[in-house]
Amino acid sequence: MKNRIRLLTMLLLASISMNIHLSAQDTLWINTGEWHQSMDTMSVLRYNASAVFDTSNVALINPEETALLLTVINNDSQAHTFALDGLDNFGVEILPADTITFEVPPMAAGTYRYFSNNQRGTYLGLSGILKVGLNMPNQFHWNLSDCMPERMDSVDVEGELLDEEPYVPRYFSINSYTYPNTTLDTNGLVALNLGDSCTISIVNSGFMDHVLHFHGFHVKYLTTTIQSSRIGWIKDTVPVLQGEAITLLLVANQVGIYPVHNHNLIAVTNSGFYPGGMLTLINITP
Ligand SMILES: [Cu+2]
């Protein structure tokens, strides 16, 4: 009942604010599904753009300084929260089979992380990218994650993390793809014509920091939610802290195919086998 009142309050505030700000709306479905990697099949959760399960969390796009009415539909058997960078957790649980609409206030241009911050959501993969006001014709995104199937099973089957073993992740993914399948992902594989530019929105949804190394290009930090002293830096190596969201600018100033990979070589393996994991390509054509 309290949630209903809160929802009505949020909707009322939203309708008032719509007279002041531009407003957009979008819908997220929390879906359950399976994620297959090498010899492992993992039960996972994803934020998708429809009631049909997709292995990648969908990237939301919203204009700059525009309120967003975001409806979240929970198709999971457990309650979830909804959190977003720069905002406190709204404190509202979305019960199983329930639907709640949140008002996301106008935000500055950049890349942000949205996520469920309870244990089930965190371990089973409810974490996505929100892009705000990136007015570029070419945009790519990399949602980084690492996982240990035993921990996911523990959370899924036992209802909480009971596995006391040290954290030894077995898979390292970009948009839920591991190399070589990262090269099939049109959101992640950077494909440009010579002379074009693009933004790359990166979120670290995993349980450890990740460092990306670019071959062929130096990229410019446009925004970040954590290491703000780096904004404006132009580098070929980009550390992405756990939970951080970064916007990079890449200028395609030379032709060719170049790798981008995690500098920690453990993270470019699948189940211990190299090459795999967080490795994708930049393909610049004449
Ligand atoms: Cu390298």
XYZ file of N, CA, C and O in Angstrom, residues 72-204:
532
model
N 9.178 -0.184 -14.702
C 9.916 -1.434 -14.549
C 8.921 -2.544 -14.220
O 8.155 -2.440 -13.252
N 8.944 -3.576 -15.046
C 8.037 -4.719 -14.891
C 8.856 -5.910 -14.416
O 9.835 -6.290 -15.062
N 8.484 -6.488 -13.283
C 9.290 -7.564 -12.687
C 8.714 -8.935 -13.031
O 7.725 -9.369 -12.438
N 9.357 -9.628 -13.955
C 8.947 -10.990 -14.315
C 9.705 -12.048 -13.527
O 9.584 -13.241 -13.815
N 10.520 -11.639 -12.539
C 11.246 -12.597 -11.706
C 10.329 -13.082 -10.575
O 9.293 -12.481 -10.289
N 10.755 -14.177 -9.912
C 9.982 -14.740 -8.806
C 10.296 -14.044 -7.485
O 9.677 -14.346 -6.470
N 11.281 -13.127 -7.484
C 11.679 -12.424 -6.261
C 11.543 -10.918 -6.462
O 11.588 -10.434 -7.596
N 11.438 -10.198 -5.345
C 11.353 -8.733 -5.414
C 12.700 -8.147 -5.832
O 13.758 -8.734 -5.572
N 12.656 -6.991 -6.469
C 13.880 -6.270 -6.841
C 13.776 -4.802 -6.499
O 12.685 -4.259 -6.388
N 14.953 -4.211 -6.364
C 15.029 -2.770 -6.190
C 15.405 -2.159 -7.532
O 15.716 -2.873 -8.483
N 15.394 -0.835 -7.590
C 15.893 -0.165 -8.786
C 16.740 1.010 -8.324
O 16.285 1.853 -7.564
N 17.976 1.044 -8.769
C 18.885 2.120 -8.376
C 19.535 2.689 -9.624
O 19.588 2.041 -10.663
N 20.012 3.926 -9.485
C 20.610 4.622 -10.620
C 21.704 5.528 -10.088
O 21.524 6.175 -9.053
N 22.839 5.598 -10.802
C 23.918 6.507 -10.426
C 23.392 7.910 -10.217
O 22.598 8.402 -11.009
N 23.878 8.550 -9.187
C 23.525 9.947 -8.966
C 22.220 10.113 -8.221
O 21.861 11.221 -7.829
N 21.521 9.043 -8.004
C 20.276 9.092 -7.251
C 20.368 8.090 -6.123
O 20.971 7.042 -6.274
N 19.761 8.394 -5.002
C 19.660 7.392 -3.960
C 18.738 6.291 -4.454
O 17.886 6.524 -5.290
N 18.940 5.111 -3.904
C 17.976 4.053 -4.156
C 16.600 4.593 -3.785
O 16.419 5.190 -2.742
N 15.650 4.415 -4.644
C 14.325 4.960 -4.382
C 13.662 4.273 -3.189
O 12.667 4.749 -2.684
N 14.208 3.153 -2.752
C 13.661 2.485 -1.579
C 12.389 1.723 -1.866
O 11.713 1.263 -0.954
N 12.066 1.575 -3.113
C 10.826 0.894 -3.487
C 11.171 -0.500 -3.983
O 12.063 -0.658 -4.813
N 10.491 -1.498 -3.458
C 10.667 -2.851 -3.982
C 9.633 -3.092 -5.065
O 8.463 -2.757 -4.909
N 10.103 -3.696 -6.163
C 9.186 -4.107 -7.218
C 8.894 -5.580 -6.968
O 9.765 -6.430 -7.135
N 7.710 -5.867 -6.534
C 7.370 -7.238 -6.164
C 7.246 -8.108 -7.413
O 7.077 -7.589 -8.520
N 7.335 -9.438 -7.233
C 7.170 -10.327 -8.390
C 5.841 -10.049 -9.099
O 4.828 -9.838 -8.449
N 5.891 -10.004 -10.416
C 4.715 -9.769 -11.261
C 4.146 -8.362 -11.096
O 3.050 -8.083 -11.581
N 4.889 -7.489 -10.423
C 4.402 -6.119 -10.227
C 5.091 -5.151 -11.198
O 6.104 -5.486 -11.819
N 4.526 -3.967 -11.293
C 5.033 -2.931 -12.189
C 5.076 -1.615 -11.422
O 4.101 -1.270 -10.751
N 6.184 -0.912 -11.504
C 6.293 0.399 -10.845
C 6.897 1.392 -11.821
O 7.817 1.065 -12.565
N 6.364 2.618 -11.802
C 6.923 3.678 -12.644
C 7.716 4.648 -11.774
O 7.209 5.142 -10.767
N 8.978 4.865 -12.146
C 9.850 5.789 -11.435
C 10.011 7.051 -12.267
O 10.008 7.005 -13.488
N 10.190 8.165 -11.576
C 10.565 9.372 -12.304
C 12.049 9.622 -12.117
O 12.510 9.846 -11.001
N 12.783 9.543 -13.200
C 14.203 9.879 -13.166
C 14.305 11.356 -13.510
O 13.870 11.769 -14.587
N 14.853 12.186 -12.617
C 14.904 13.624 -12.899
C 15.866 13.948 -14.035
O 16.674 13.106 -14.425
N 15.812 15.148 -14.574
C 16.728 15.533 -15.654
C 18.179 15.359 -15.225
O 18.536 15.665 -14.087
N 19.016 14.837 -16.095
C 20.417 14.571 -15.769
C 21.325 15.207 -16.811
O 20.935 15.417 -17.957
N 22.569 15.481 -16.389
C 23.570 16.032 -17.300
C 23.992 14.961 -18.303
O 23.865 13.757 -18.041
N 24.522 15.397 -19.441
C 24.985 14.456 -20.466
C 26.043 13.528 -19.878
O 26.891 13.944 -19.091
N 25.977 12.250 -20.272
C 26.978 11.300 -19.789
C 26.461 9.884 -19.799
O 25.396 9.588 -20.359
N 27.240 9.000 -19.170
C 26.904 7.584 -19.067
C 26.689 7.254 -17.597
O 27.472 7.682 -16.743
N 25.638 6.512 -17.308
C 25.284 6.174 -15.936
C 24.961 4.688 -15.857
O 24.658 4.049 -16.857
N 25.009 4.174 -14.634
C 24.664 2.769 -14.415
C 23.308 2.686 -13.732
O 23.058 3.409 -12.757
N 22.429 1.834 -14.233
C 21.201 1.513 -13.498
C 21.278 0.046 -13.095
O 21.878 -0.764 -13.804
N 20.694 -0.300 -11.945
C 20.906 -1.650 -11.430
C 19.920 -1.989 -10.325
O 19.288 -1.108 -9.743
N 19.806 -3.272 -10.049
C 19.125 -3.746 -8.850
C 20.209 -3.944 -7.800
O 21.233 -4.562 -8.078
N 20.047 -3.378 -6.606
C 21.132 -3.485 -5.627
C 20.875 -4.522 -4.543
O 21.547 -4.522 -3.522
N 19.926 -5.437 -4.750
C 19.868 -6.540 -3.787
C 20.775 -7.677 -4.283
O 21.306 -7.638 -5.395
N 20.992 -8.671 -3.416
C 22.008 -9.691 -3.729
C 21.647 -10.493 -4.983
O 22.510 -10.743 -5.833
N 20.396 -10.846 -5.121
C 19.991 -11.641 -6.281
C 20.192 -10.849 -7.578
O 20.729 -11.363 -8.562
N 19.809 -9.598 -7.557
C 19.975 -8.770 -8.745
C 21.436 -8.552 -9.082
O 21.849 -8.593 -10.248
N 22.253 -8.325 -8.041
C 23.671 -8.045 -8.251
C 24.396 -9.259 -8.826
O 25.147 -9.151 -9.796
N 24.170 -10.437 -8.232
C 24.910 -11.628 -8.677
C 24.390 -12.209 -9.980
O 25.143 -12.827 -10.733
N 23.110 -12.020 -10.248
C 22.555 -12.642 -11.454
C 22.514 -11.684 -12.642
O 22.020 -12.027 -13.707
N 23.029 -10.460 -12.463
C 23.319 -9.648 -13.649
C 22.372 -8.522 -13.996
O 22.331 -8.104 -15.150
N 21.607 -8.001 -13.012
C 20.716 -6.872 -13.316
C 21.490 -5.568 -13.204
O 21.521 -4.926 -12.150
N 22.113 -5.159 -14.295
C 22.904 -3.929 -14.302
C 23.061 -3.465 -15.742
O 23.549 -4.218 -16.590
N 22.632 -2.246 -16.005
C 22.655 -1.763 -17.384
C 23.209 -0.352 -17.503
O 23.646 0.254 -16.524
N 23.172 0.151 -18.728
C 23.759 1.449 -19.069
C 22.644 2.421 -19.432
O 21.743 2.073 -20.196
N 22.720 3.630 -18.866
C 21.857 4.736 -19.282
C 22.739 5.783 -19.957
O 23.700 6.263 -19.355
N 22.411 6.099 -21.209
C 23.148 7.142 -21.925
C 22.271 8.381 -21.963
O 21.132 8.317 -22.431
N 22.811 9.489 -21.497
C 22.049 10.739 -21.477
C 22.719 11.763 -22.387
O 23.911 12.072 -22.218
N 21.969 12.248 -23.354
C 22.385 13.408 -24.144
C 23.681 13.248 -24.915
O 24.396 14.224 -25.104
N 23.999 12.031 -25.355
C 25.211 11.852 -26.166
C 24.827 12.083 -27.623
O 24.376 11.184 -28.315
N 24.966 13.306 -28.054
C 24.444 13.676 -29.383
C 25.441 13.338 -30.481
O 25.967 14.210 -31.152
N 25.707 12.040 -30.624
C 26.646 11.576 -31.648
C 25.922 10.578 -32.531
O 25.199 9.712 -32.039
N 26.115 10.652 -33.857
C 25.476 9.655 -34.723
C 26.004 8.234 -34.479
O 25.281 7.265 -34.673
N 27.253 8.120 -34.054
C 27.828 6.798 -33.795
C 28.060 6.623 -32.298
O 28.846 7.344 -31.698
N 27.341 5.648 -31.701
C 27.472 5.391 -30.264
C 27.604 3.888 -30.038
O 26.851 3.106 -30.618
N 28.537 3.514 -29.188
C 28.708 2.114 -28.819
C 28.696 2.019 -27.299
O 28.863 3.025 -26.609
N 28.479 0.805 -26.779
C 28.545 0.652 -25.317
C 29.110 -0.701 -24.937
O 28.953 -1.696 -25.668
N 29.803 -0.704 -23.801
C 30.415 -1.909 -23.252
C 29.989 -2.049 -21.803
O 30.448 -1.303 -20.934
N 29.120 -2.993 -21.538
C 28.715 -3.299 -20.165
C 29.604 -4.455 -19.692
O 29.420 -5.606 -20.096
N 30.592 -4.137 -18.853
C 31.596 -5.124 -18.441
C 31.091 -5.923 -17.253
O 30.498 -5.366 -16.325
N 31.352 -7.231 -17.278
C 30.999 -8.034 -16.118
C 31.947 -9.214 -15.964
O 32.642 -9.605 -16.904
N 32.008 -9.725 -14.741
C 32.796 -10.922 -14.442
C 31.927 -11.789 -13.551
O 31.094 -11.269 -12.813
N 32.078 -13.106 -13.648
C 31.199 -13.946 -12.831
C 31.806 -15.295 -12.518
O 32.675 -15.806 -13.230
N 31.325 -15.845 -11.427
C 31.740 -17.163 -10.953
C 30.461 -17.999 -10.848
O 29.609 -17.712 -10.000
N 30.292 -18.995 -11.706
C 29.025 -19.739 -11.751
C 28.593 -20.307 -10.400
O 27.399 -20.307 -10.100
N 29.541 -20.767 -9.568
C 29.174 -21.347 -8.274
C 28.455 -20.325 -7.394
O 27.502 -20.654 -6.677
N 28.932 -19.081 -7.417
C 28.285 -18.044 -6.603
C 26.884 -17.741 -7.128
O 25.959 -17.506 -6.356
N 26.753 -17.730 -8.468
C 25.436 -17.455 -9.054
C 24.455 -18.567 -8.685
O 23.308 -18.304 -8.330
N 24.939 -19.812 -8.745
C 24.089 -20.948 -8.363
C 23.672 -20.842 -6.903
O 22.527 -21.119 -6.547
N 24.632 -20.466 -6.049
C 24.335 -20.357 -4.625
C 23.225 -19.340 -4.386
O 22.261 -19.611 -3.662
N 23.337 -18.180 -5.028
C 22.332 -17.128 -4.851
C 20.994 -17.582 -5.441
O 19.931 -17.380 -4.849
N 21.045 -18.238 -6.592
C 19.807 -18.626 -7.264
C 19.095 -19.762 -6.533
O 17.894 -19.709 -6.302
N 19.873 -20.788 -6.134
C 19.266 -21.988 -5.564
C 19.040 -21.852 -4.060
O 17.964 -22.188 -3.558
N 20.051 -21.334 -3.334
C 19.943 -21.234 -1.873
C 19.169 -19.976 -1.449
O 18.812 -19.849 -0.282
N 19.021 -19.044 -2.369
C 18.343 -17.803 -2.018
C 19.278 -16.743 -1.486
O 18.896 -15.594 -1.312
N 20.532 -17.105 -1.175
C 21.544 -16.137 -0.766
C 22.918 -16.745 -0.989
O 23.037 -17.951 -1.217
N 23.947 -15.894 -0.901
C 25.300 -16.359 -1.173
C 25.827 -17.134 0.030
O 26.149 -16.564 1.066
N 25.932 -18.464 -0.121
C 26.440 -19.314 0.956
C 27.816 -19.862 0.607
O 28.469 -20.485 1.448
N 28.267 -19.615 -0.626
C 29.551 -20.119 -1.082
C 30.675 -19.288 -0.466
O 30.775 -18.093 -0.699
N 31.508 -19.914 0.355
C 32.568 -19.191 1.055
C 33.893 -19.264 0.314
O 34.892 -18.761 0.799
N 33.904 -19.912 -0.834
C 35.151 -20.042 -1.584
C 35.623 -18.662 -2.039
O 34.811 -17.763 -2.238
N 36.952 -18.489 -2.222
C 37.453 -17.209 -2.733
C 36.841 -16.904 -4.099
O 36.469 -17.819 -4.840
N 36.764 -15.614 -4.418
C 36.173 -15.215 -5.690
C 37.169 -15.453 -6.822
O 38.180 -14.757 -6.934
N 36.878 -16.452 -7.641
C 37.710 -16.755 -8.808
C 36.770 -16.764 -10.018
O 36.194 -17.800 -10.362
N 36.578 -15.583 -10.637
C 35.635 -15.533 -11.758
C 36.106 -16.377 -12.938
O 37.310 -16.503 -13.190
N 35.157 -16.967 -13.640
C 35.486 -17.852 -14.760
C 35.154 -17.210 -16.113
O 35.663 -17.628 -17.137
N 34.279 -16.207 -16.089
C 33.901 -15.536 -17.340
C 33.977 -14.026 -17.174
O 33.670 -13.482 -16.112
N 34.401 -13.384 -18.265
C 34.579 -11.932 -18.304
C 33.924 -11.459 -19.590
O 34.346 -11.869 -20.685
N 32.894 -10.626 -19.467
C 32.066 -10.360 -20.645
C 31.891 -8.881 -20.923
O 32.019 -8.030 -20.042
N 31.582 -8.595 -22.192
C 31.206 -7.260 -22.668
C 29.808 -7.396 -23.251
O 29.616 -8.127 -24.228
N 28.837 -6.715 -22.660
C 27.423 -6.843 -23.080
C 26.975 -8.313 -23.058
O 26.189 -8.740 -23.912
N 27.489 -9.067 -22.102
C 27.201 -10.500 -21.932
C 27.800 -11.383 -23.025
O 27.477 -12.572 -23.095
N 28.655 -10.839 -23.865
C 29.375 -11.636 -24.857
C 30.819 -11.838 -24.394
O 31.417 -10.933 -23.812
N 31.367 -13.006 -24.649
C 32.795 -13.247 -24.435
C 33.437 -13.471 -25.800
O 32.800 -14.012 -26.713
N 34.718 -13.051 -25.944
C 35.418 -13.236 -27.211
C 35.475 -14.740 -27.528
O 35.718 -15.523 -26.625
N 35.236 -15.189 -28.774
C 35.115 -14.390 -29.998
C 33.716 -13.839 -30.293
O 33.556 -13.117 -31.279
N 32.722 -14.171 -29.440
C 31.362 -13.709 -29.761
C 31.184 -12.207 -29.600
O 30.196 -11.649 -30.101
N 32.127 -11.544 -28.913
C 32.062 -10.077 -28.835
C 32.080 -9.450 -30.225
O 31.537 -8.363 -30.425
N 32.675 -10.136 -31.185
C 32.786 -9.559 -32.541
C 31.453 -9.635 -33.294
O 31.319 -9.065 -34.373
N 30.466 -10.338 -32.727
C 29.134 -10.412 -33.338
C 28.194 -9.363 -32.758
O 27.032 -9.251 -33.188
N 28.661 -8.618 -31.777
C 27.812 -7.689 -31.018
C 27.903 -6.291 -31.637
O 28.894 -5.589 -31.454
N 26.859 -5.868 -32.328
C 26.910 -4.574 -33.027
C 26.905 -3.396 -32.049
O 27.272 -2.288 -32.426
N 26.483 -3.615 -30.792
C 26.565 -2.531 -29.800
C 27.988 -2.336 -29.294
O 28.345 -1.256 -28.835
N 28.785 -3.409 -29.345
C 30.109 -3.362 -28.744
C 31.248 -3.259 -29.736
O 32.250 -2.597 -29.471
N 31.132 -3.948 -30.879
C 32.195 -3.883 -31.884
C 32.160 -2.504 -32.530
O 31.154 -2.111 -33.114
N 33.264 -1.777 -32.411
C 33.304 -0.399 -32.917
C 33.609 -0.439 -34.411
O 34.724 -0.769 -34.820
N 32.617 -0.139 -35.237
C 32.771 -0.141 -36.698
C 32.496 1.266 -37.205
O 31.395 1.794 -37.021
N 33.510 1.882 -37.808
C 33.394 3.272 -38.257
C 34.078 3.443 -39.597
O 34.945 2.638 -39.978
N 33.733 4.526 -40.293
C 34.481 4.944 -41.472
C 35.592 5.896 -41.038
O 35.445 6.624 -40.048
N 36.659 5.890 -41.803
C 37.791 6.777 -41.526
C 37.302 8.225 -41.395
O 36.529 8.701 -42.223
N 37.733 8.880 -40.349
C 37.364 10.274 -40.134
C 36.155 10.470 -39.249
O 35.914 11.567 -38.754
N 35.363 9.401 -39.029
C 34.200 9.507 -38.149
C 34.633 9.462 -36.687
O 35.745 9.020 -36.359
N 33.720 9.869 -35.812
C 33.946 9.798 -34.371
C 32.807 9.027 -33.736
O 31.731 8.897 -34.324
N 33.039 8.549 -32.526
C 31.960 7.882 -31.797
C 32.165 8.068 -30.300
O 33.266 8.378 -29.846
N 31.084 7.865 -29.559
C 31.214 7.725 -28.111
C 31.188 6.241 -27.769
O 30.543 5.436 -28.463
N 31.905 5.880 -26.719
C 31.831 4.532 -26.153
C 31.430 4.703 -24.693
O 32.149 5.350 -23.919
N 30.254 4.190 -24.345
C 29.769 4.255 -22.966
C 30.129 2.951 -22.273
O 29.757 1.872 -22.736
N 30.868 3.059 -21.169
C 31.335 1.862 -20.459
C 30.763 1.863 -19.044
O 30.785 2.893 -18.371
N 30.252 0.712 -18.617
C 29.841 0.534 -17.221
C 30.509 -0.734 -16.708
O 30.541 -1.748 -17.402
N 31.053 -0.667 -15.510
C 31.599 -1.873 -14.882
C 30.553 -2.439 -13.929
O 30.369 -1.940 -12.825
